[in-house]
PDB file of C-alpha atoms and ligand atoms in Angstrom:
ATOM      1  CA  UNK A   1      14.993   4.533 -82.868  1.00  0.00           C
ATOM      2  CA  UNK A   2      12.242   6.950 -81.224  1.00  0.00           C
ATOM      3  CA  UNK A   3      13.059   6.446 -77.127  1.00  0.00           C
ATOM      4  CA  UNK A   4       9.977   4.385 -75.461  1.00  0.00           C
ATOM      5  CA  UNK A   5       9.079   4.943 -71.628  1.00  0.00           C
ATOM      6  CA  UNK A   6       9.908   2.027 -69.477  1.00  0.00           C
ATOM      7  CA  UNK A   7       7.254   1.326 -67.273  1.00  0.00           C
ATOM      8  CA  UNK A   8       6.849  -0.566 -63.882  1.00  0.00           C
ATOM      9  CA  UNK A   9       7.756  -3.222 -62.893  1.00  0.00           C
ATOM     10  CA  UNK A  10      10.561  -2.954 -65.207  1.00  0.00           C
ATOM     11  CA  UNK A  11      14.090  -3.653 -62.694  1.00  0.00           C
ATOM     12  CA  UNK A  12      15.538  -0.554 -64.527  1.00  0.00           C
ATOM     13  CA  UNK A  13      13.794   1.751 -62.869  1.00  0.00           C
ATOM     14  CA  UNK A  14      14.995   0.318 -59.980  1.00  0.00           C
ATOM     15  CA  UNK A  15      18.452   0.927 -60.674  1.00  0.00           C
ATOM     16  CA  UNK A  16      21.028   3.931 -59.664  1.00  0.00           C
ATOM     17  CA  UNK A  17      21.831   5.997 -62.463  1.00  0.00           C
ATOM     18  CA  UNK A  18      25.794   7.300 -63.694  1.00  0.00           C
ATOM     19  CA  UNK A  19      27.103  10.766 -63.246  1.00  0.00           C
ATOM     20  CA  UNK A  20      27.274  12.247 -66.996  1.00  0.00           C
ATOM     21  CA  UNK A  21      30.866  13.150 -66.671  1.00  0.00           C
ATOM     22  CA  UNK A  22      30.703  15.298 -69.704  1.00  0.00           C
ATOM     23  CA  UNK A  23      27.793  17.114 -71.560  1.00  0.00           C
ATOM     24  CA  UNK A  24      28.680  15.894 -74.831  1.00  0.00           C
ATOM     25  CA  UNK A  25      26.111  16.344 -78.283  1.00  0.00           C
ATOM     26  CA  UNK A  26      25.064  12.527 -77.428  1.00  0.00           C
ATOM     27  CA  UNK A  27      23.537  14.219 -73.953  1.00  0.00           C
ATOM     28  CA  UNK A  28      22.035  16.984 -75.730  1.00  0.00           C
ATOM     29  CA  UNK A  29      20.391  15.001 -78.410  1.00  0.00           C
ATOM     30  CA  UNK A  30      19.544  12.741 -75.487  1.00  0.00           C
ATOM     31  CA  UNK A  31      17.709  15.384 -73.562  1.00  0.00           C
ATOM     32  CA  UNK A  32      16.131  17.182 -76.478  1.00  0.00           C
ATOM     33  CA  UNK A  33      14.223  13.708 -77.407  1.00  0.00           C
ATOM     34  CA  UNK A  34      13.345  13.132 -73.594  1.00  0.00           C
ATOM     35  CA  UNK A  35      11.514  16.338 -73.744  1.00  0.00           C
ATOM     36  CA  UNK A  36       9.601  15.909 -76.964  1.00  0.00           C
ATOM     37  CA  UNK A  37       8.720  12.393 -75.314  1.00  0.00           C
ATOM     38  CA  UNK A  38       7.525  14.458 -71.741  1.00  0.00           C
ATOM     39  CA  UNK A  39       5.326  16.509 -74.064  1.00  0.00           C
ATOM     40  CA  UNK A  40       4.096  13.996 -75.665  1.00  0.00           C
ATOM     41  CA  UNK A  41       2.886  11.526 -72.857  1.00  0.00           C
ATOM     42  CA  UNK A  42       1.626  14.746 -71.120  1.00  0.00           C
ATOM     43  CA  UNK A  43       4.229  14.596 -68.363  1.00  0.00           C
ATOM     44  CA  UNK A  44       5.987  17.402 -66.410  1.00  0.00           C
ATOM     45  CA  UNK A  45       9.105  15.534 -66.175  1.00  0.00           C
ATOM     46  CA  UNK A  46      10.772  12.911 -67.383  1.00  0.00           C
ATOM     47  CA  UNK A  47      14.838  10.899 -65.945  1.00  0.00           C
ATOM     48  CA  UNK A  48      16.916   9.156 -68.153  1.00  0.00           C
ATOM     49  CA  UNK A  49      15.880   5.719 -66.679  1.00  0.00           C
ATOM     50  CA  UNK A  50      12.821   6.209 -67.663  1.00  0.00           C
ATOM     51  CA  UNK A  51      13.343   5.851 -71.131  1.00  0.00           C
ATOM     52  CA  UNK A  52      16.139   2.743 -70.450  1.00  0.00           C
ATOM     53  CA  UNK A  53      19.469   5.351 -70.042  1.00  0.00           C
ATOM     54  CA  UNK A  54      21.158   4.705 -66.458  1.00  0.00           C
ATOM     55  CA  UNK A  55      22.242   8.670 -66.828  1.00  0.00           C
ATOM     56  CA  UNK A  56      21.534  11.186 -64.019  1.00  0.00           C
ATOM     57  CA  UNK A  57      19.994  13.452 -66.373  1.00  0.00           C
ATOM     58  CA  UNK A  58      16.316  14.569 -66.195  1.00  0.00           C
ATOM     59  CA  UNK A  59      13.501  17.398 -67.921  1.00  0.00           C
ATOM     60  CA  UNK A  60      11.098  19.180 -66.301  1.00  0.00           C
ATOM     61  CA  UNK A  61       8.088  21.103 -67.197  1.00  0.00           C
ATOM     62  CA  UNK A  62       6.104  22.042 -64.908  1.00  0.00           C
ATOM     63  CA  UNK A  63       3.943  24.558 -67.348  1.00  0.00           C
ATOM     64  CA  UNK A  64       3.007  21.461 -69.089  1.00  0.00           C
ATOM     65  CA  UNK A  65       2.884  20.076 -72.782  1.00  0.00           C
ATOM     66  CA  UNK A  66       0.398  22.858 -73.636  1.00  0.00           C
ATOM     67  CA  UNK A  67       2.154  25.967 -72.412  1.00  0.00           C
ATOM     68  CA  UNK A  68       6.020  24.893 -72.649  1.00  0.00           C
ATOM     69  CA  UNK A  69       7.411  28.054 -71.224  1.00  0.00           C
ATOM     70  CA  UNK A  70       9.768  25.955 -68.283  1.00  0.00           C
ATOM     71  CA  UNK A  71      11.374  23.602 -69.697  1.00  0.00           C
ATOM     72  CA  UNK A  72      14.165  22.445 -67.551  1.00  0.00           C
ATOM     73  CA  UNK A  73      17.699  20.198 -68.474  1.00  0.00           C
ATOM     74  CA  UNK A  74      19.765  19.486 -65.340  1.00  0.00           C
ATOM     75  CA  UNK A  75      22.594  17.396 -65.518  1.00  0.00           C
ATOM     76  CA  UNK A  76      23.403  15.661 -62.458  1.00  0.00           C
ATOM     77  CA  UNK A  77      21.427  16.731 -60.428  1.00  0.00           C
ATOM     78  CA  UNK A  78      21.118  17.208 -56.468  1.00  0.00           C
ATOM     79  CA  UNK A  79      18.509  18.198 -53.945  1.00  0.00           C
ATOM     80  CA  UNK A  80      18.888  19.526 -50.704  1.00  0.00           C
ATOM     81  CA  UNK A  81      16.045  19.899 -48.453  1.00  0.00           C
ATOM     82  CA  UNK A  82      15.549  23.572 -47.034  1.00  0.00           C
ATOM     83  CA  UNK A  83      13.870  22.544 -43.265  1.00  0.00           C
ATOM     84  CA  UNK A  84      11.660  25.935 -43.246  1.00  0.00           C
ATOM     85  CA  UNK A  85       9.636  24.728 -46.268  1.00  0.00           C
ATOM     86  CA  UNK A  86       8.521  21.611 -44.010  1.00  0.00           C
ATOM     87  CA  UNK A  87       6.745  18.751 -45.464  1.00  0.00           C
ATOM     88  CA  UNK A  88       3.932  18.851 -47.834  1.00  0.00           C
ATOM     89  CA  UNK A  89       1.667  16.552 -49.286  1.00  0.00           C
ATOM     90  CA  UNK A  90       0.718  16.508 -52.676  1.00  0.00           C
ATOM     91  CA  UNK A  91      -0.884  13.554 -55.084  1.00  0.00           C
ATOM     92  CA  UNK A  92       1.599  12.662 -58.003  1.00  0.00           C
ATOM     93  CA  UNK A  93       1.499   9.794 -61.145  1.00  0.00           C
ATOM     94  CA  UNK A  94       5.099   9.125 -62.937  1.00  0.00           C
ATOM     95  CA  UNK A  95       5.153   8.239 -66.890  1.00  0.00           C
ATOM     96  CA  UNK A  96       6.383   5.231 -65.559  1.00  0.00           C
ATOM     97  CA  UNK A  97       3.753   3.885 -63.608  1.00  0.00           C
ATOM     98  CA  UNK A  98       0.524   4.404 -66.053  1.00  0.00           C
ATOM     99  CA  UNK A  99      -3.031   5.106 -64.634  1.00  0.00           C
ATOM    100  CA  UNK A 100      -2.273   5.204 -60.762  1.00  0.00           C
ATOM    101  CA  UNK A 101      -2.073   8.261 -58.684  1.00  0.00           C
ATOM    102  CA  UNK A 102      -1.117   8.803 -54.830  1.00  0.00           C
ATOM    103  CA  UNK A 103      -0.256  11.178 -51.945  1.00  0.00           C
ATOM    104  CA  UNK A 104       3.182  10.990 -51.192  1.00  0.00           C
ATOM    105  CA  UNK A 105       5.192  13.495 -48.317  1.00  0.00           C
ATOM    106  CA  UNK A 106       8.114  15.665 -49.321  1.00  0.00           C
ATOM    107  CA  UNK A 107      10.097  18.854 -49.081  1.00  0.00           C
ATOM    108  CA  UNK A 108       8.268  22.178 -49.449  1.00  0.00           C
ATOM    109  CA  UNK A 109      11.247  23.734 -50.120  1.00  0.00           C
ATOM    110  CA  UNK A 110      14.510  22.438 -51.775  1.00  0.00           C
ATOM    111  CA  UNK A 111      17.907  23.599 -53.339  1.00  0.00           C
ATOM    112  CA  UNK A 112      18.765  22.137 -56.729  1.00  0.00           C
ATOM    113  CA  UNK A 113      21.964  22.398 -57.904  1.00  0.00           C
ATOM    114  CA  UNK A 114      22.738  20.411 -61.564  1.00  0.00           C
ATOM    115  CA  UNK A 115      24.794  21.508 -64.324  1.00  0.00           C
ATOM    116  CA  UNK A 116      23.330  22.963 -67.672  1.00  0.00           C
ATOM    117  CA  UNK A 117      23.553  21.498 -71.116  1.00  0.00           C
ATOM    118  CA  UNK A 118      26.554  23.935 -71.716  1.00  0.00           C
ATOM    119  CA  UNK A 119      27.910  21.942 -69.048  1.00  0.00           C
ATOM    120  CA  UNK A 120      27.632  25.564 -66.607  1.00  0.00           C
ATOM    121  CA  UNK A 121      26.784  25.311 -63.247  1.00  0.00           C
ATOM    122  CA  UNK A 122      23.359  26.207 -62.051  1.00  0.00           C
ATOM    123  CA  UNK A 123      21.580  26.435 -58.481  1.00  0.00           C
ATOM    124  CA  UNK A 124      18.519  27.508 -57.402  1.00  0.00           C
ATOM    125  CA  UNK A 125      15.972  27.198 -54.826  1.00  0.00           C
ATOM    126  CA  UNK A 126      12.781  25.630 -55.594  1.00  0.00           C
ATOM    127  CA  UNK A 127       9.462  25.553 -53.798  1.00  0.00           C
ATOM    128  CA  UNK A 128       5.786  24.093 -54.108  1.00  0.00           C
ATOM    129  CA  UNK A 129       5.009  21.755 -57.287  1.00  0.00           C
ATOM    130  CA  UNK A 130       8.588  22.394 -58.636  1.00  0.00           C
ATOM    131  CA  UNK A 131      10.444  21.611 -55.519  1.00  0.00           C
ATOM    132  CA  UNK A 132       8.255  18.070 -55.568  1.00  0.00           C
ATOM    133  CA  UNK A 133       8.748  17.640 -59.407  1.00  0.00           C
ATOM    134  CA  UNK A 134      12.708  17.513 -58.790  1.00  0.00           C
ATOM    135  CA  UNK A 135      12.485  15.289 -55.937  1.00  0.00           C
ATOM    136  CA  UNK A 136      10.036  13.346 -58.086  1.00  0.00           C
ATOM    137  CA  UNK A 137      12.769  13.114 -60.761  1.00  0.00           C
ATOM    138  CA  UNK A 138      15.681  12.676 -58.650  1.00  0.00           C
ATOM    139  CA  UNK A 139      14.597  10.173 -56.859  1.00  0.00           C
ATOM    140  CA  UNK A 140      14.271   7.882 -60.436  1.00  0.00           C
ATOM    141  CA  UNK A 141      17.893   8.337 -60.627  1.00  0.00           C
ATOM    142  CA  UNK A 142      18.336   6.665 -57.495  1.00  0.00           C
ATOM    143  CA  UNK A 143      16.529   3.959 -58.763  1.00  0.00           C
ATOM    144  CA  UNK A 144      13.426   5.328 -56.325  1.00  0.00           C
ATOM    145  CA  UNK A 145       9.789   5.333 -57.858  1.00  0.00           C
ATOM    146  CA  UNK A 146       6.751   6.755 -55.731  1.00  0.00           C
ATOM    147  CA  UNK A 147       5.136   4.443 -55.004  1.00  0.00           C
ATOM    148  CA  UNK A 148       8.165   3.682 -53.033  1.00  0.00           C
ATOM    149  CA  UNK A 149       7.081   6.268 -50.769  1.00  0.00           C
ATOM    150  CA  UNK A 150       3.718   4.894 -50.287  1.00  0.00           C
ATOM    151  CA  UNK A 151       2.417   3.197 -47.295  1.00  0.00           C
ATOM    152  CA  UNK A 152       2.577  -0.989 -47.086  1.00  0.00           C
ATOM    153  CA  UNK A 153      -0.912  -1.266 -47.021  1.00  0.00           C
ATOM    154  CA  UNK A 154      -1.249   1.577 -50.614  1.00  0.00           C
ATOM    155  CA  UNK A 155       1.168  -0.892 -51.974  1.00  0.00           C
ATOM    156  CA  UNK A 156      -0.408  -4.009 -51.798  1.00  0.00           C
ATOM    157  CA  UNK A 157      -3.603  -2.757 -53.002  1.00  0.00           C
ATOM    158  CA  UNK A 158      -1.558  -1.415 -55.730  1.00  0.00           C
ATOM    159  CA  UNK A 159       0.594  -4.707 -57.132  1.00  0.00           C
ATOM    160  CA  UNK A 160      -2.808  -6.022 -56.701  1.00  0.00           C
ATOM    161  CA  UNK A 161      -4.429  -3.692 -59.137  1.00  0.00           C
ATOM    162  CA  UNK A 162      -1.332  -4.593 -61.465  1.00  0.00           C
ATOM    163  CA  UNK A 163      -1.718  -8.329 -61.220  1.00  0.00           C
ATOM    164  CA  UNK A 164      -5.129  -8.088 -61.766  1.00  0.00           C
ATOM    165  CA  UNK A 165      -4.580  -6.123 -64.877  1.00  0.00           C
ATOM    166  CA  UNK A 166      -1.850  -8.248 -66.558  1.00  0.00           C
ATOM    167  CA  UNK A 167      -4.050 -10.980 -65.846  1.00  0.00           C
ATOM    168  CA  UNK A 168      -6.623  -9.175 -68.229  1.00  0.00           C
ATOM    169  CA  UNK A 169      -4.465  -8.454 -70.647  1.00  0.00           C
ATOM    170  CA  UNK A 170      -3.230 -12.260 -71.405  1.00  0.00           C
ATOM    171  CA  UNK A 171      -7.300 -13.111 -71.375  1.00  0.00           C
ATOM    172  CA  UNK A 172      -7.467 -10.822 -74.277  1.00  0.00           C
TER     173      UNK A 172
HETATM  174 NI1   NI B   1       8.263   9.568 -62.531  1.00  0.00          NI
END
């Protein structure tokens, strides 16, 4: 069956994922249809949970659907903060919550370490839309979404907005 991205308010999404204890084929295969789904919803990067898989696994992008020159596997993954990079403040939209967009405040700098789909190691530091695309991605593993990090008042308007448009949708 073709994987299908769960959207909010979905109570998956607001779930913590597994470790993946082992990269096994299952976890490639996995990962290999995430990313033709990431490309294909125009995303830069996509967690498990997203597409209904409580695995700390997730793909990244961030050259996009049309270039596809950094594409990105890490198996459980972490990020650590680096305090020089500061805070930054950048708009962002998740597969997961369709046609909304907002600012949200995170590390300029971070160091990933995750392990590889040959089950290797890998760490490295990341900065600027990368460093905010991990976090981004992370943070669905922990059962985190953005608009999580939005404030109270962003939020309401926002649910809102989403009752509004289910309401719609049953009048049709
Ligand atoms: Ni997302």
């Amino acid at each position: 069956m073709p994987l299908k991205i769960v959207t909010y308010p979905n109570p998956l999404l607001g779930k913590t994922s597994q470790p993946i204890p082992e990269v096994t084929e299952e976890i490639r295969q996995l990962a290999q249809e995430m990313g033709e789904l990431m490309y294909k919803s125009d995303g830069i990067g996509i967690a498990a949970p997203q597409v209904g898989e409580l695995l700390r696994l997730v793909v990244i992008d961030i050259t996009g659907p049309e270039k596809r020159e950094g594409k990105m596997v890490l198996v459980n993954p972490t990020v650590t903060p680096i305090m020089e990079g500061g805070l930054v403040e950048s708009e962002e939209g998740c597969l997961s919550v369709p046609d909304y967009r907002a600012k949200v405040k995170r590390a300029g700098k971070v160091h990933v370490e995750a392990t590889d789909l040959d089950g290797k190691p890998v760490s490295f530091d990341a900065e600027d839309m990368l460093a905010i695309c991990v976090q981004h991605e992370v943070d669905h593993l922990d059962g985190k979404l953005f608009i999580d990090r939005i404030s109270r008042l962003k939020r309401m308007m926002f649910e809102n907005k989403l009752k509004k448009g289910t309401r719609q949708s049953q009048v049709k």
